[in-house]
Amino acid sequence: MAAPHGQAAAPTPGICLILRQMGAVQAASGVMVAVQETALEILDRASTPFTSYQAMVTVLAAAVDDDGRTETETGHLHALCAAMLFFRQPDGTFLGTYQGPGPDPWPRQADQLPTEVHGLWSVYADAAAHPMVRARLHHLLWSIRHGERPFRHLQAAISGYRQAVPALLAADGPLAVTDRWQAVEALRDAHSLATATNQPQLADIVTEMVQLADTALGWSEPAPGVVHAMTGRLLTDRRNHTLLRPLLERAADRYRHDPHTHIHFLEDLRRTEPDAATQSLIDERITAAYASHAAQFDGLAKLMWLEKAAAFARDHGLTDALDQIRRAQQRLTPVDLELTRAVTPFQLPTHFIDAARAVIDAATDLDQALRTIATATPVLADPIDAEQHGLIRLPSAHLNLNGPVVTMVSDTDTPVGQSPTDTRILSLDLHGLLVEAQFDQVNERFTPTTDHLHTLLTHPPIAPATRTRGLARALQAFWDRDDDVAIALVLPRIEGMLRRRLHAADVAVIQHAQGDRPGQVSQLGSLITDMEKAGYPEPWPAVFRTLLGGPGDGMNLRNTVLHDLVDTPPRHRIALALQAALTVLFLPIADPANPVDAPPK
């Protein structure tokens, strides 16, 4: 059980062993723990040159096992190892990871370590040669408010971090980049401590951060990450904006050939500008930057940059720029996008097809055969365990090539196959192959005429004779291989029959006028949403949504076909649409609140 903050927990057996090795004196004696010169020498050697706290542990841990090491030295080295293996968390707290020599790991919270360990940290914090080591130890001690004067540790930590920066920046050789980032982190830590406690040296630290960012702009190797690490932290305080403005102008110019970085610094520059008119000018620069960078790319990358430019211009009221971007985007052709069609061949086993046809052969007449198809419930598979199969989703976008325009961007956090939409589309496509075979078997066995179909399908008020001839012609066109005619005829009939079916089930299908919006009857999306109210059992509402809903729901057949956005769909999807029409007409449903008899056979 954890002890309250500031109160050390009872030492574990492993730490008790270390404390005995330290030769520590009981706290009641009032005697302070003394620095072991050998341990201090090892600590200073581990930090020269300084690369990281974790790299220091390699040297410290190796020294623990040296021959002739005294128990006191070993105890001190273990305590120092533990200090270097605390890691900063996103909320600014420390979390330890030191295992130690015993069977149990050391506590992960600094304030849960014995006070003897805190005392060791305190004496080495004043004695260590490298300012980064002093800063780490004093920072840990400040985090637990150690001693009678904890603010001493705060001031010493800030001072240590600041003193380390010049030496880290002066380093050269293969580790120069690492040392620069250590300098960045040191200044950020100093800034965080000073800001949280409103220390008087905060203004000096801000100046040092601006100077480091300015220096980084002059490095031969681009270092936009260093610049942003400094400016991004300072942007949160409006008092720094005047100081940052010229620096951000330089950064935007320095990295003007790097699309993301250039725009990022322009956006930060906009945050520092209080004047609305000047903000608008920067907005125009950002939009122009998007468009300029788009011109540097080919293929899909060009389209995605134009999409970003359009979104920014739209969100910031730049109507003229938005119109220009739209027209530039519309000039792209599918060939310009350099898309490659990926096809995965799939052959449904013949015994599945044979079984589907056998069901039609068992029907007594045409009416029963059509009703059999109407009530053949698709099986919508559950999402697969994508992690188990090692599948991931690459960042992807859904395109309407009639623009071209991006209709939606996939959720990159959802593995392939784990999205319900993915599995529903696959399930329906497989089901559609079976339904296609059944429709073909109906034609082969019964060779129905349009008039015969018209008679069978007419069931007022859901399917009046004046509307069902189109459905009969859709079936006939399907059998005649006039696929474009079949899909164009059946889709409107699905919506009309579904609206009348819901109406018969006493589900509201009208929407009253409101303001400038005229009164109207419900459209397909609302009708599908209300199918459950009418008594349609699952999975039928999900099936209709996947087949006919919007671009985020699945196949989106109604919109893509009736708005002439795609070529004629594959034949098995047309079969699914024909089945949906028959399902609306023939599937028995019962609304618990108001039972409705199924259409007569």
Coordinates of C-alpha atoms in Angstrom, one line a residue:
M1 CA 0.0 0.0 0.0
A2 CA 1.4 3.4 -1.0
A3 CA 2.3 5.9 1.8
P4 CA 0.9 9.4 1.7
H5 CA 2.9 12.0 -0.4
G6 CA 6.0 13.1 1.5
Q7 CA 6.0 10.1 3.8
A8 CA 8.4 7.3 2.9
A9 CA 7.1 3.8 2.8
A10 CA 8.5 0.9 4.7
P11 CA 11.6 -0.4 2.8
T12 CA 11.3 -3.6 0.9
P13 CA 13.8 -6.4 1.8
G14 CA 16.0 -5.5 -1.2
I15 CA 16.3 -1.9 -0.1
C16 CA 16.9 -2.9 3.5
L17 CA 20.0 -4.8 2.2
I18 CA 21.2 -1.6 0.4
L19 CA 20.6 0.5 3.5
R20 CA 22.7 -1.9 5.5
Q21 CA 25.4 -1.6 2.8
M22 CA 25.2 2.2 3.0
G23 CA 26.3 2.2 6.6
A24 CA 23.6 4.8 7.1
V25 CA 23.1 6.2 10.5
Q26 CA 19.6 6.3 12.0
A27 CA 17.8 9.5 11.3
A28 CA 17.4 10.1 15.1
S29 CA 21.1 10.5 15.4
G30 CA 21.0 13.6 13.3
V31 CA 24.2 12.6 11.4
M32 CA 24.1 13.3 7.7
V33 CA 25.1 10.7 5.1
A34 CA 28.5 11.6 3.7
V35 CA 29.7 11.4 0.1
Q36 CA 31.9 8.5 -0.7
E37 CA 34.8 9.8 -2.8
T38 CA 35.0 6.6 -4.9
A39 CA 31.3 6.7 -5.6
L40 CA 31.5 10.4 -6.5
E41 CA 34.5 9.7 -8.9
I42 CA 32.5 7.0 -10.6
L43 CA 29.4 9.3 -10.9
D44 CA 31.5 12.1 -12.5
R45 CA 33.2 9.6 -14.8
A46 CA 29.7 8.3 -15.9
S47 CA 28.6 11.8 -16.8
T48 CA 31.7 12.7 -18.8
P49 CA 30.8 13.2 -21.6
F50 CA 27.1 13.4 -20.7
T51 CA 24.9 11.7 -23.2
S52 CA 21.8 10.6 -21.2
Y53 CA 20.9 9.6 -17.7
Q54 CA 20.3 6.0 -18.9
A55 CA 23.8 5.8 -20.4
M56 CA 25.2 6.8 -17.0
V57 CA 23.5 3.8 -15.4
T58 CA 25.5 1.5 -17.6
V59 CA 28.7 2.8 -16.0
L60 CA 27.3 3.0 -12.5
A61 CA 25.9 -0.5 -12.6
A62 CA 29.1 -2.0 -14.0
A63 CA 31.0 -0.3 -11.1
V64 CA 28.8 -2.0 -8.6
D65 CA 30.3 -5.4 -9.5
D66 CA 33.9 -4.3 -9.4
D67 CA 36.2 -6.3 -7.2
G68 CA 37.0 -4.7 -3.9
R69 CA 33.9 -2.5 -3.8
T70 CA 32.9 -1.7 -0.3
E71 CA 29.4 -2.3 0.9
T72 CA 28.9 1.5 1.5
E73 CA 30.1 2.3 -2.0
T74 CA 27.8 -0.3 -3.4
G75 CA 24.9 1.1 -1.5
H76 CA 25.6 4.6 -2.8
L77 CA 25.9 3.4 -6.4
H78 CA 22.6 1.6 -6.2
A79 CA 20.9 4.8 -4.9
L80 CA 22.4 6.8 -7.7
C81 CA 21.4 4.2 -10.3
A82 CA 17.8 4.5 -9.1
A83 CA 17.9 8.3 -9.5
M84 CA 19.0 8.1 -13.1
L85 CA 16.3 5.6 -13.9
F86 CA 13.4 7.9 -13.2
F87 CA 11.5 9.0 -16.3
R88 CA 9.4 12.1 -16.8
Q89 CA 5.7 11.4 -17.5
P90 CA 3.4 13.5 -19.7
D91 CA 2.0 15.2 -16.6
G92 CA 5.5 16.2 -15.5
T93 CA 5.8 13.7 -12.6
F94 CA 8.6 11.2 -12.3
L95 CA 8.2 7.4 -12.5
G96 CA 11.1 5.1 -11.5
T97 CA 12.1 1.8 -13.2
Y98 CA 15.0 0.6 -11.1
Q99 CA 15.0 -3.1 -10.3
G100 CA 17.9 -3.1 -7.8
P101 CA 19.8 -6.2 -6.6
G102 CA 17.0 -7.7 -4.5
P103 CA 14.0 -9.9 -5.5
D104 CA 11.6 -6.9 -5.6
P105 CA 12.0 -3.8 -7.7
W106 CA 12.4 -0.5 -5.9
P107 CA 9.3 1.7 -5.5
R108 CA 8.4 3.6 -8.7
Q109 CA 7.4 6.8 -6.8
A110 CA 10.3 8.9 -5.5
D111 CA 8.5 9.8 -2.3
Q112 CA 8.1 6.0 -1.5
L113 CA 11.8 5.5 -1.3
P114 CA 13.4 5.5 2.3
T115 CA 14.6 8.8 3.6
E116 CA 18.1 7.5 3.6
V117 CA 18.0 7.4 -0.2
H118 CA 16.7 10.9 -0.3
G119 CA 19.6 12.0 2.0
L120 CA 22.1 10.4 -0.4
W121 CA 20.6 12.2 -3.4
S122 CA 20.9 15.4 -1.5
V123 CA 24.6 15.2 -0.7
Y124 CA 25.5 14.0 -4.2
A125 CA 23.4 16.7 -5.8
D126 CA 25.7 19.3 -4.3
A127 CA 28.9 17.4 -5.0
A128 CA 28.4 16.1 -8.6
A129 CA 30.6 17.8 -11.3
H130 CA 28.2 17.8 -14.2
P131 CA 25.3 20.3 -14.0
M132 CA 22.8 17.8 -15.6
V133 CA 23.5 15.4 -12.8
R134 CA 23.0 18.1 -10.2
A135 CA 19.8 19.2 -11.9
R136 CA 18.4 15.7 -12.0
L137 CA 19.0 15.0 -8.3
H138 CA 17.8 18.4 -7.1
H139 CA 14.7 18.0 -9.4
L140 CA 13.8 14.7 -7.8
L141 CA 14.3 16.2 -4.4
W142 CA 12.1 19.1 -5.2
S143 CA 9.4 16.8 -6.6
I144 CA 9.1 15.2 -3.1
R145 CA 9.6 18.5 -1.3
H146 CA 12.6 17.0 0.5
G147 CA 14.1 18.6 3.6
E148 CA 13.3 21.7 5.6
R149 CA 14.1 24.0 2.6
P150 CA 12.7 22.3 -0.5
F151 CA 12.9 25.5 -2.5
R152 CA 16.7 25.2 -2.3
H153 CA 16.3 22.1 -4.5
L154 CA 14.0 24.0 -6.9
Q155 CA 16.5 26.8 -7.4
A156 CA 19.4 24.4 -7.7
A157 CA 17.6 22.3 -10.3
I158 CA 16.8 25.3 -12.4
S159 CA 20.4 26.6 -12.1
G160 CA 21.8 23.1 -13.1
Y161 CA 19.7 22.8 -16.2
R162 CA 20.6 26.3 -17.3
Q163 CA 24.3 25.8 -16.6
A164 CA 24.3 22.6 -18.7
V165 CA 23.1 24.2 -21.9
P166 CA 26.3 25.9 -23.1
A167 CA 28.4 22.8 -22.7
L168 CA 25.9 20.6 -24.4
L169 CA 25.6 22.9 -27.4
A170 CA 29.3 23.2 -27.7
A171 CA 29.8 19.4 -28.1
D172 CA 30.7 18.1 -31.6
G173 CA 31.3 14.8 -33.1
P174 CA 28.8 12.0 -33.7
L175 CA 26.8 12.7 -30.6
A176 CA 26.3 16.4 -31.4
V177 CA 22.7 16.0 -32.4
T178 CA 21.9 14.1 -29.2
D179 CA 23.7 16.7 -27.1
R180 CA 21.6 19.5 -28.7
W181 CA 18.4 17.7 -27.8
Q182 CA 19.7 17.3 -24.2
A183 CA 20.2 21.1 -24.2
V184 CA 16.6 21.6 -25.5
E185 CA 15.2 19.3 -22.8
A186 CA 17.3 21.0 -20.1
L187 CA 15.9 24.5 -21.0
R188 CA 12.4 23.1 -21.2
D189 CA 12.7 21.6 -17.8
A190 CA 14.1 24.8 -16.4
H191 CA 11.2 26.7 -18.0
S192 CA 8.6 24.3 -16.6
L193 CA 10.0 24.6 -13.1
A194 CA 10.2 28.4 -13.2
T195 CA 6.8 28.8 -14.7
A196 CA 5.1 26.5 -12.2
T197 CA 6.5 28.4 -9.3
N198 CA 6.7 31.9 -10.9
Q199 CA 10.4 32.2 -10.3
P200 CA 12.1 35.5 -10.9
Q201 CA 14.6 34.0 -13.4
L202 CA 11.7 33.0 -15.7
A203 CA 12.3 36.0 -18.0
D204 CA 16.0 35.1 -18.4
I205 CA 15.1 31.5 -19.2
V206 CA 12.7 32.7 -21.9
T207 CA 15.4 34.8 -23.4
E208 CA 17.8 31.8 -23.4
M209 CA 15.1 29.7 -25.2
V210 CA 14.6 32.3 -27.8
Q211 CA 18.4 32.6 -28.3
L212 CA 18.7 28.8 -28.7
A213 CA 15.9 28.8 -31.3
D214 CA 17.6 31.7 -33.1
T215 CA 21.0 29.8 -33.0
A216 CA 19.3 26.7 -34.4
L217 CA 18.1 28.6 -37.4
G218 CA 21.7 29.3 -38.3
W219 CA 22.8 25.7 -38.1
S220 CA 23.9 24.2 -41.5
E221 CA 21.8 21.1 -40.8
P222 CA 18.0 22.0 -40.6
A223 CA 16.7 21.6 -37.0
P224 CA 13.1 22.7 -37.1
G225 CA 12.3 20.4 -34.2
V226 CA 14.7 22.3 -32.0
V227 CA 13.1 25.6 -33.0
H228 CA 9.6 24.4 -32.4
A229 CA 10.6 22.8 -29.1
M230 CA 11.5 26.3 -27.9
T231 CA 8.8 28.4 -29.6
G232 CA 6.0 26.0 -29.0
R233 CA 6.5 26.1 -25.2
L234 CA 6.7 29.9 -25.2
L235 CA 3.6 30.4 -27.4
T236 CA 1.3 29.5 -24.5
D237 CA 2.1 32.7 -22.7
R238 CA 0.9 35.8 -24.6
R239 CA 3.6 37.9 -22.9
N240 CA 6.1 36.1 -25.1
H241 CA 4.4 36.8 -28.4
T242 CA 6.1 40.1 -29.3
L243 CA 9.5 38.4 -28.6
L244 CA 8.6 35.4 -30.7
R245 CA 7.1 37.2 -33.8
P246 CA 10.4 38.0 -35.6
L247 CA 11.8 34.6 -34.7
L248 CA 8.8 32.8 -36.2
E249 CA 9.1 35.0 -39.4
R250 CA 12.7 33.8 -39.7
A251 CA 11.7 30.2 -39.1
A252 CA 9.0 30.3 -41.8
D253 CA 11.5 31.7 -44.3
R254 CA 14.3 29.4 -43.3
Y255 CA 12.1 26.3 -43.9
R256 CA 10.0 27.6 -46.8
H257 CA 11.0 24.6 -48.9
D258 CA 9.7 22.1 -46.2
P259 CA 5.9 22.1 -46.7
H260 CA 4.8 20.9 -43.3
T261 CA 7.4 23.0 -41.3
H262 CA 6.8 26.1 -43.4
I263 CA 3.1 26.1 -42.8
H264 CA 3.5 25.1 -39.2
F265 CA 5.6 28.2 -38.4
L266 CA 3.2 30.5 -40.3
E267 CA 0.3 29.2 -38.2
D268 CA 2.3 29.8 -35.1
L269 CA 3.1 33.3 -36.4
R270 CA -0.6 33.9 -36.8
R271 CA -1.1 33.0 -33.1
T272 CA 1.2 35.8 -32.1
E273 CA -0.5 38.5 -34.1
P274 CA -3.3 40.3 -32.3
D275 CA -4.5 42.4 -35.2
A276 CA -7.3 40.8 -37.3
A277 CA -6.2 42.5 -40.5
T278 CA -2.7 41.2 -40.1
Q279 CA -4.1 37.8 -39.3
S280 CA -6.0 37.8 -42.6
L281 CA -2.8 38.6 -44.4
I282 CA -1.1 35.6 -42.8
D283 CA -4.1 33.5 -43.7
E284 CA -3.5 34.4 -47.3
R285 CA 0.2 33.5 -47.0
I286 CA -0.7 30.1 -45.5
T287 CA -3.3 29.3 -48.2
A288 CA -0.7 30.3 -50.9
A289 CA 1.8 28.1 -49.2
Y290 CA -0.5 25.1 -49.3
A291 CA -1.2 25.8 -53.0
S292 CA 2.5 26.3 -53.8
H293 CA 3.5 23.1 -52.1
A294 CA 0.7 21.3 -54.0
A295 CA 2.2 22.4 -57.2
Q296 CA 5.5 20.6 -56.3
F297 CA 3.8 17.2 -56.1
D298 CA 2.2 14.8 -58.5
G299 CA -0.4 12.1 -58.2
L300 CA -2.5 11.7 -55.0
A301 CA -0.1 13.9 -53.0
K302 CA -1.1 16.9 -55.1
L303 CA -4.8 16.2 -54.4
M304 CA -4.3 15.9 -50.7
W305 CA -2.4 19.2 -50.5
L306 CA -5.1 20.9 -52.5
E307 CA -7.6 19.4 -50.0
K308 CA -5.7 20.9 -47.1
A309 CA -5.5 24.3 -48.9
A310 CA -9.3 24.3 -49.6
A311 CA -10.1 23.4 -46.0
F312 CA -7.9 26.2 -44.6
A313 CA -9.3 28.7 -47.1
R314 CA -12.9 27.7 -46.3
D315 CA -12.3 27.8 -42.5
H316 CA -10.8 31.3 -42.7
G317 CA -13.3 32.8 -45.0
L318 CA -11.0 33.2 -48.1
T319 CA -13.7 32.7 -50.7
D320 CA -11.7 33.9 -53.7
A321 CA -8.8 31.6 -52.8
L322 CA -11.1 28.7 -52.2
D323 CA -12.7 29.1 -55.6
Q324 CA -9.2 29.1 -57.3
I325 CA -8.2 26.0 -55.4
R326 CA -11.4 24.2 -56.3
R327 CA -10.9 24.9 -60.0
A328 CA -7.3 23.8 -59.8
Q329 CA -8.4 20.6 -58.1
Q330 CA -11.1 19.9 -60.7
R331 CA -8.5 20.0 -63.5
L332 CA -7.0 16.8 -62.1
T333 CA -8.0 13.7 -63.9
P334 CA -7.9 10.1 -62.7
V335 CA -4.8 9.6 -64.8
D336 CA -3.1 12.6 -63.0
L337 CA -3.7 10.9 -59.6
E338 CA -1.6 7.9 -60.7
L339 CA -3.9 5.4 -58.9
T340 CA -3.3 1.7 -59.3
R341 CA -6.2 -0.7 -59.0
A342 CA -5.6 -3.6 -56.6
V343 CA -7.7 -6.7 -57.1
T344 CA -7.8 -9.8 -54.9
P345 CA -9.2 -12.8 -56.8
F346 CA -11.7 -14.8 -54.9
Q347 CA -13.5 -17.9 -56.0
L348 CA -16.5 -19.0 -54.0
P349 CA -16.6 -22.8 -53.6
T350 CA -19.0 -24.3 -56.0
H351 CA -20.9 -26.3 -53.4
F352 CA -22.1 -23.0 -51.9
I353 CA -23.5 -21.9 -55.3
D354 CA -25.0 -25.4 -55.8
A355 CA -26.7 -25.2 -52.4
A356 CA -28.1 -21.7 -53.1
R357 CA -29.6 -22.9 -56.4
A358 CA -31.0 -26.0 -54.8
V359 CA -33.2 -23.8 -52.5
I360 CA -34.8 -22.3 -55.6
D361 CA -35.3 -25.7 -57.2
A362 CA -37.2 -26.7 -54.0
A363 CA -39.7 -23.8 -54.4
T364 CA -43.2 -24.9 -55.6
D365 CA -43.7 -21.8 -57.7
L366 CA -42.3 -18.4 -58.8
D367 CA -44.0 -16.6 -55.9
Q368 CA -42.4 -18.9 -53.3
A369 CA -39.0 -18.6 -55.0
L370 CA -39.0 -14.8 -54.8
R371 CA -40.2 -15.0 -51.2
T372 CA -37.3 -17.4 -50.4
I373 CA -34.8 -14.9 -51.8
A374 CA -36.5 -12.0 -49.9
T375 CA -36.2 -13.7 -46.6
A376 CA -32.7 -15.1 -47.0
T377 CA -31.0 -13.3 -44.1
P378 CA -27.3 -12.3 -44.7
V379 CA -24.9 -13.3 -42.0
L380 CA -22.9 -10.2 -41.0
A381 CA -19.5 -11.4 -39.7
D382 CA -18.1 -10.0 -36.5
P383 CA -14.9 -7.9 -36.8
I384 CA -11.9 -10.1 -36.8
D385 CA -9.2 -10.0 -34.2
A386 CA -6.8 -7.9 -36.3
E387 CA -4.1 -7.8 -33.7
Q388 CA -4.0 -11.5 -33.6
H389 CA -3.6 -11.7 -37.3
G390 CA -1.0 -8.9 -37.4
L391 CA -3.1 -6.6 -39.6
I392 CA -2.9 -2.8 -39.5
R393 CA -4.7 0.0 -41.4
L394 CA -2.5 2.3 -43.5
P395 CA -3.7 5.9 -43.7
S396 CA -6.2 6.0 -46.5
A397 CA -8.7 8.3 -48.1
H398 CA -12.0 7.6 -49.9
L399 CA -12.1 9.5 -53.2
N400 CA -14.9 10.6 -55.4
L401 CA -13.1 10.6 -58.8
N402 CA -15.9 12.8 -60.3
G403 CA -14.2 15.8 -58.6
P404 CA -11.8 14.5 -57.7
V405 CA -12.6 15.2 -54.1
V406 CA -11.9 13.4 -50.8
T407 CA -15.1 12.1 -49.3
M408 CA -13.7 10.9 -46.0
V409 CA -10.4 9.8 -44.4
S410 CA -10.2 6.4 -42.8
D411 CA -9.6 6.0 -39.0
T412 CA -5.9 5.1 -38.9
D413 CA -6.3 3.7 -35.4
T414 CA -8.7 1.0 -36.6
P415 CA -6.9 -2.1 -37.9
V416 CA -8.1 -3.5 -41.2
G417 CA -11.0 -5.8 -40.7
Q418 CA -11.7 -4.6 -37.2
S419 CA -14.1 -1.9 -38.5
P420 CA -17.7 -3.1 -38.6
T421 CA -18.1 -1.5 -42.0
D422 CA -15.2 -3.6 -43.4
T423 CA -16.7 -6.9 -42.3
R424 CA -20.2 -6.0 -43.3
I425 CA -19.2 -5.1 -46.8
L426 CA -17.3 -8.3 -47.2
S427 CA -20.1 -10.3 -45.7
L428 CA -22.7 -8.7 -48.0
D429 CA -20.5 -9.2 -51.1
L430 CA -20.2 -12.9 -50.3
H431 CA -24.0 -13.1 -49.7
G432 CA -24.6 -11.2 -53.0
L433 CA -22.8 -13.9 -55.0
L434 CA -25.2 -16.5 -53.6
V435 CA -28.2 -14.2 -54.3
E436 CA -27.0 -13.6 -57.8
A437 CA -26.9 -17.4 -58.4
Q438 CA -30.5 -17.7 -57.0
F439 CA -31.9 -15.0 -59.2
D440 CA -30.3 -16.7 -62.2
Q441 CA -31.8 -20.0 -61.2
V442 CA -35.3 -18.4 -60.9
N443 CA -35.0 -17.2 -64.5
E444 CA -33.7 -20.5 -65.7
R445 CA -36.4 -22.5 -64.0
F446 CA -39.5 -20.2 -64.4
T447 CA -38.6 -17.8 -67.3
P448 CA -41.0 -15.2 -65.9
T449 CA -42.5 -12.4 -68.0
T450 CA -42.7 -8.8 -67.0
D451 CA -46.5 -9.1 -66.8
H452 CA -46.3 -12.1 -64.6
L453 CA -43.8 -10.5 -62.3
H454 CA -46.0 -7.3 -62.2
T455 CA -48.9 -9.3 -60.9
L456 CA -46.9 -11.2 -58.3
L457 CA -45.3 -8.0 -56.9
T458 CA -48.4 -5.8 -56.7
H459 CA -49.5 -5.6 -53.1
P460 CA -51.2 -2.2 -52.3
P461 CA -50.7 0.0 -50.4
I462 CA -47.0 -1.0 -50.0
A463 CA -46.6 -1.9 -53.7
P464 CA -49.3 -0.4 -55.9
A465 CA -49.6 -1.5 -59.5
T466 CA -48.5 1.9 -60.7
R467 CA -45.1 1.5 -59.0
T468 CA -44.3 -2.2 -59.2
R469 CA -44.0 -2.4 -63.0
G470 CA -40.7 -0.6 -62.6
L471 CA -39.6 -3.4 -60.1
A472 CA -40.8 -6.1 -62.5
R473 CA -38.8 -4.4 -65.3
A474 CA -35.7 -4.2 -63.1
L475 CA -35.8 -8.0 -62.6
Q476 CA -36.3 -8.6 -66.3
A477 CA -33.4 -6.3 -67.1
F478 CA -31.2 -8.2 -64.6
W479 CA -32.0 -11.4 -66.4
D480 CA -31.4 -9.8 -69.8
R481 CA -28.0 -8.6 -68.6
D482 CA -29.0 -4.9 -68.9
D483 CA -27.4 -4.2 -65.5
D484 CA -27.4 -0.4 -65.7
V485 CA -31.2 -0.5 -66.4
A486 CA -31.8 -3.0 -63.6
I487 CA -30.0 -1.0 -60.9
A488 CA -31.4 2.4 -62.0
L489 CA -35.0 1.0 -61.8
V490 CA -34.7 -0.9 -58.5
L491 CA -33.1 1.7 -56.3
P492 CA -36.0 4.3 -56.3
R493 CA -38.5 1.4 -55.7
I494 CA -36.7 0.4 -52.5
E495 CA -37.0 3.8 -51.0
G496 CA -40.7 4.2 -52.1
M497 CA -41.8 0.8 -50.8
L498 CA -39.8 1.2 -47.5
R499 CA -41.5 4.5 -46.9
R500 CA -45.0 3.0 -47.5
R501 CA -44.1 0.0 -45.4
L502 CA -43.1 2.2 -42.4
H503 CA -46.2 4.3 -43.0
A504 CA -48.4 1.1 -42.8
A505 CA -46.6 0.3 -39.5
D506 CA -47.6 3.7 -38.1
V507 CA -44.0 5.0 -38.1
A508 CA -43.8 8.8 -38.8
V509 CA -42.5 9.4 -42.2
I510 CA -43.2 13.1 -42.6
Q511 CA -41.2 16.1 -41.4
H512 CA -42.9 19.5 -41.0
A513 CA -41.8 22.7 -42.4
Q514 CA -39.4 24.7 -40.2
G515 CA -38.2 28.2 -41.2
D516 CA -37.0 28.2 -44.7
R517 CA -37.0 24.4 -44.9
P518 CA -40.2 23.1 -46.5
G519 CA -42.2 20.1 -45.2
Q520 CA -41.2 16.8 -46.7
V521 CA -41.4 13.0 -46.4
S522 CA -38.5 11.1 -44.9
Q523 CA -35.7 10.3 -47.2
L524 CA -33.9 6.9 -47.4
G525 CA -31.4 7.5 -44.6
S526 CA -34.1 8.4 -42.1
L527 CA -36.2 5.5 -43.3
I528 CA -33.4 3.0 -42.7
T529 CA -32.9 4.4 -39.2
D530 CA -36.6 3.9 -38.5
M531 CA -36.7 0.3 -39.8
E532 CA -36.3 -1.1 -36.2
K533 CA -39.4 1.0 -35.1
A534 CA -41.4 -0.7 -37.8
G535 CA -40.5 -4.2 -36.5
Y536 CA -37.6 -5.1 -38.9
P537 CA -35.4 -7.5 -36.9
E538 CA -31.6 -7.4 -37.0
P539 CA -29.6 -7.6 -39.1
W540 CA -31.9 -6.1 -41.7
P541 CA -31.4 -2.4 -40.7
A542 CA -27.6 -2.9 -40.7
V543 CA -27.9 -4.7 -44.1
F544 CA -29.8 -1.8 -45.7
R545 CA -27.5 0.8 -44.2
T546 CA -24.4 -1.0 -45.5
L547 CA -25.9 -1.5 -48.9
L548 CA -27.7 1.9 -49.4
G549 CA -26.5 4.3 -46.7
G550 CA -24.0 7.2 -47.0
P551 CA -20.3 7.0 -47.8
G552 CA -19.3 6.2 -44.2
D553 CA -21.8 3.3 -44.0
G554 CA -20.6 1.0 -46.7
M555 CA -21.4 0.5 -50.4
N556 CA -23.4 3.7 -50.7
L557 CA -25.2 2.2 -53.8
R558 CA -28.1 4.7 -53.9
N559 CA -26.0 7.8 -54.0
T560 CA -23.2 6.6 -56.2
V561 CA -25.6 5.1 -58.8
L562 CA -28.4 7.6 -58.9
H563 CA -26.1 10.6 -58.9
D564 CA -24.0 9.0 -61.7
L565 CA -20.8 8.9 -59.7
V566 CA -19.7 5.4 -60.6
D567 CA -19.9 2.9 -63.5
T568 CA -22.5 0.2 -63.3
P569 CA -21.9 -1.8 -60.1
P570 CA -20.9 -5.5 -60.3
R571 CA -23.8 -7.9 -60.9
H572 CA -23.8 -9.4 -57.4
R573 CA -24.4 -6.0 -55.8
I574 CA -27.3 -5.4 -58.2
A575 CA -28.7 -8.7 -57.0
L576 CA -28.4 -7.4 -53.4
A577 CA -30.4 -4.3 -54.4
L578 CA -33.1 -6.5 -56.0
Q579 CA -33.2 -8.7 -52.8
A580 CA -33.6 -5.6 -50.7
A581 CA -36.6 -4.6 -52.7
L582 CA -38.2 -8.0 -52.3
T583 CA -37.3 -7.9 -48.6
V584 CA -39.2 -4.7 -48.1
L585 CA -42.2 -6.2 -49.8
F586 CA -42.3 -9.8 -48.5
L587 CA -40.4 -10.0 -45.1
P588 CA -43.0 -10.5 -42.3
I589 CA -42.6 -7.8 -39.6
A590 CA -44.6 -6.9 -36.6
D591 CA -44.5 -3.7 -34.6
P592 CA -45.1 -4.6 -31.0
A593 CA -47.0 -1.3 -30.5
N594 CA -49.2 -1.8 -33.5
P595 CA -49.0 -5.2 -35.2
V596 CA -49.3 -5.2 -39.0
D597 CA -50.1 -8.3 -41.0
A598 CA -47.5 -9.3 -43.5
P599 CA -48.5 -8.8 -47.2
P600 CA -50.7 -11.6 -48.4
K601 CA -49.1 -14.5 -50.2

